Amino acid sequence: AKVSEFRPRPDIYAPIVGSTPRLSNGNTVVNFGTAPGVLGATGPMSVYEVTPHGTVTWILRIQGAQLLNSRATPLNDIAGEVVVPS
């Protein structure tokens, strides 16, 4: 059974190196990690964060790089940063 679906506009096809980890806030990070032309991929290599209702909260597009693929991994922090109340 389908749990969710997200399709960017225009459509992106990435035959390999894709992922969709769910975040603790309920959003999903959608990774299209194959460069255009690799095994028929359309590109661009992109990462989206999408709410459960399908709203895109941010986009990362990797263009012009000499990469064949990429992978996005969500992190809670980089070096133990914490939010400091103002």
Coordinates of C-alpha atoms in Angstrom, one line a residue:
A1 CA 0.0 0.0 0.0
K2 CA 1.2 3.5 -0.8
V3 CA 2.3 5.4 2.3
S4 CA 3.1 8.7 0.6
E5 CA 4.2 10.2 -2.8
F6 CA 6.2 13.3 -3.8
R7 CA 6.9 14.3 -7.4
P8 CA 8.9 17.4 -8.1
R9 CA 8.0 19.6 -11.0
P10 CA 9.4 19.0 -13.5
D11 CA 9.7 15.3 -12.8
I12 CA 13.1 13.9 -11.9
Y13 CA 14.2 10.3 -12.7
A14 CA 17.1 8.9 -10.7
P15 CA 17.5 5.1 -11.2
I16 CA 20.0 4.7 -8.4
V17 CA 21.2 6.6 -5.3
G18 CA 17.8 7.8 -4.0
S19 CA 16.5 7.8 -0.5
T20 CA 13.5 9.1 1.5
P21 CA 14.3 9.2 5.3
R22 CA 11.5 10.3 7.5
L23 CA 12.5 13.1 10.0
S24 CA 11.4 13.3 13.7
N25 CA 9.2 16.3 12.8
G26 CA 7.2 14.1 10.3
N27 CA 8.8 15.6 7.2
T28 CA 10.6 13.5 4.6
V29 CA 13.9 14.2 2.9
V30 CA 13.7 13.1 -0.7
N31 CA 17.0 12.5 -2.4
F32 CA 17.4 12.2 -6.2
G33 CA 21.2 11.5 -6.2
T34 CA 22.0 10.5 -9.8
A35 CA 23.6 13.0 -12.3
P36 CA 21.8 13.6 -15.6
G37 CA 22.7 11.0 -18.2
V38 CA 23.9 8.3 -15.8
L39 CA 21.8 5.2 -16.5
G40 CA 19.1 7.4 -18.0
A41 CA 18.8 9.8 -15.1
T42 CA 17.2 13.2 -15.9
G43 CA 18.6 15.3 -13.1
P44 CA 19.3 17.6 -11.6
M45 CA 20.7 15.9 -8.5
S46 CA 18.4 17.3 -5.9
V47 CA 17.3 17.1 -2.3
Y48 CA 13.9 18.2 -1.0
E49 CA 12.4 18.4 2.5
V50 CA 8.7 17.8 2.2
T51 CA 5.9 18.0 4.9
P52 CA 3.4 15.2 5.3
H53 CA 1.0 17.4 3.2
G54 CA 3.4 17.7 0.3
T55 CA 4.7 21.2 0.9
V56 CA 8.3 21.7 0.0
T57 CA 10.2 23.4 2.9
W58 CA 13.6 23.6 1.2
I59 CA 15.4 22.4 -1.9
L60 CA 19.1 21.7 -2.7
R61 CA 20.1 21.4 -6.3
I62 CA 23.5 20.2 -7.3
Q63 CA 24.3 21.5 -10.8
G64 CA 27.5 21.9 -12.7
A65 CA 29.6 19.6 -10.4
Q66 CA 31.6 16.8 -11.9
L67 CA 29.8 14.2 -9.8
L68 CA 28.1 11.0 -11.0
N69 CA 26.0 10.7 -7.8
S70 CA 25.4 12.2 -4.4
R71 CA 23.8 11.1 -1.2
A72 CA 22.0 13.3 1.4
T73 CA 22.0 12.3 5.0
P74 CA 19.9 14.3 7.5
L75 CA 21.7 15.2 10.7
N76 CA 20.4 16.5 14.0
D77 CA 23.6 18.7 14.4
I78 CA 27.1 18.9 13.0
A79 CA 29.2 19.4 16.1
G80 CA 26.7 19.1 19.0
E81 CA 25.1 22.6 18.5
V82 CA 22.1 23.4 20.7
V83 CA 19.4 26.1 20.5
V84 CA 20.1 28.9 22.9
P85 CA 17.0 30.6 24.2
S86 CA 17.0 34.3 23.4

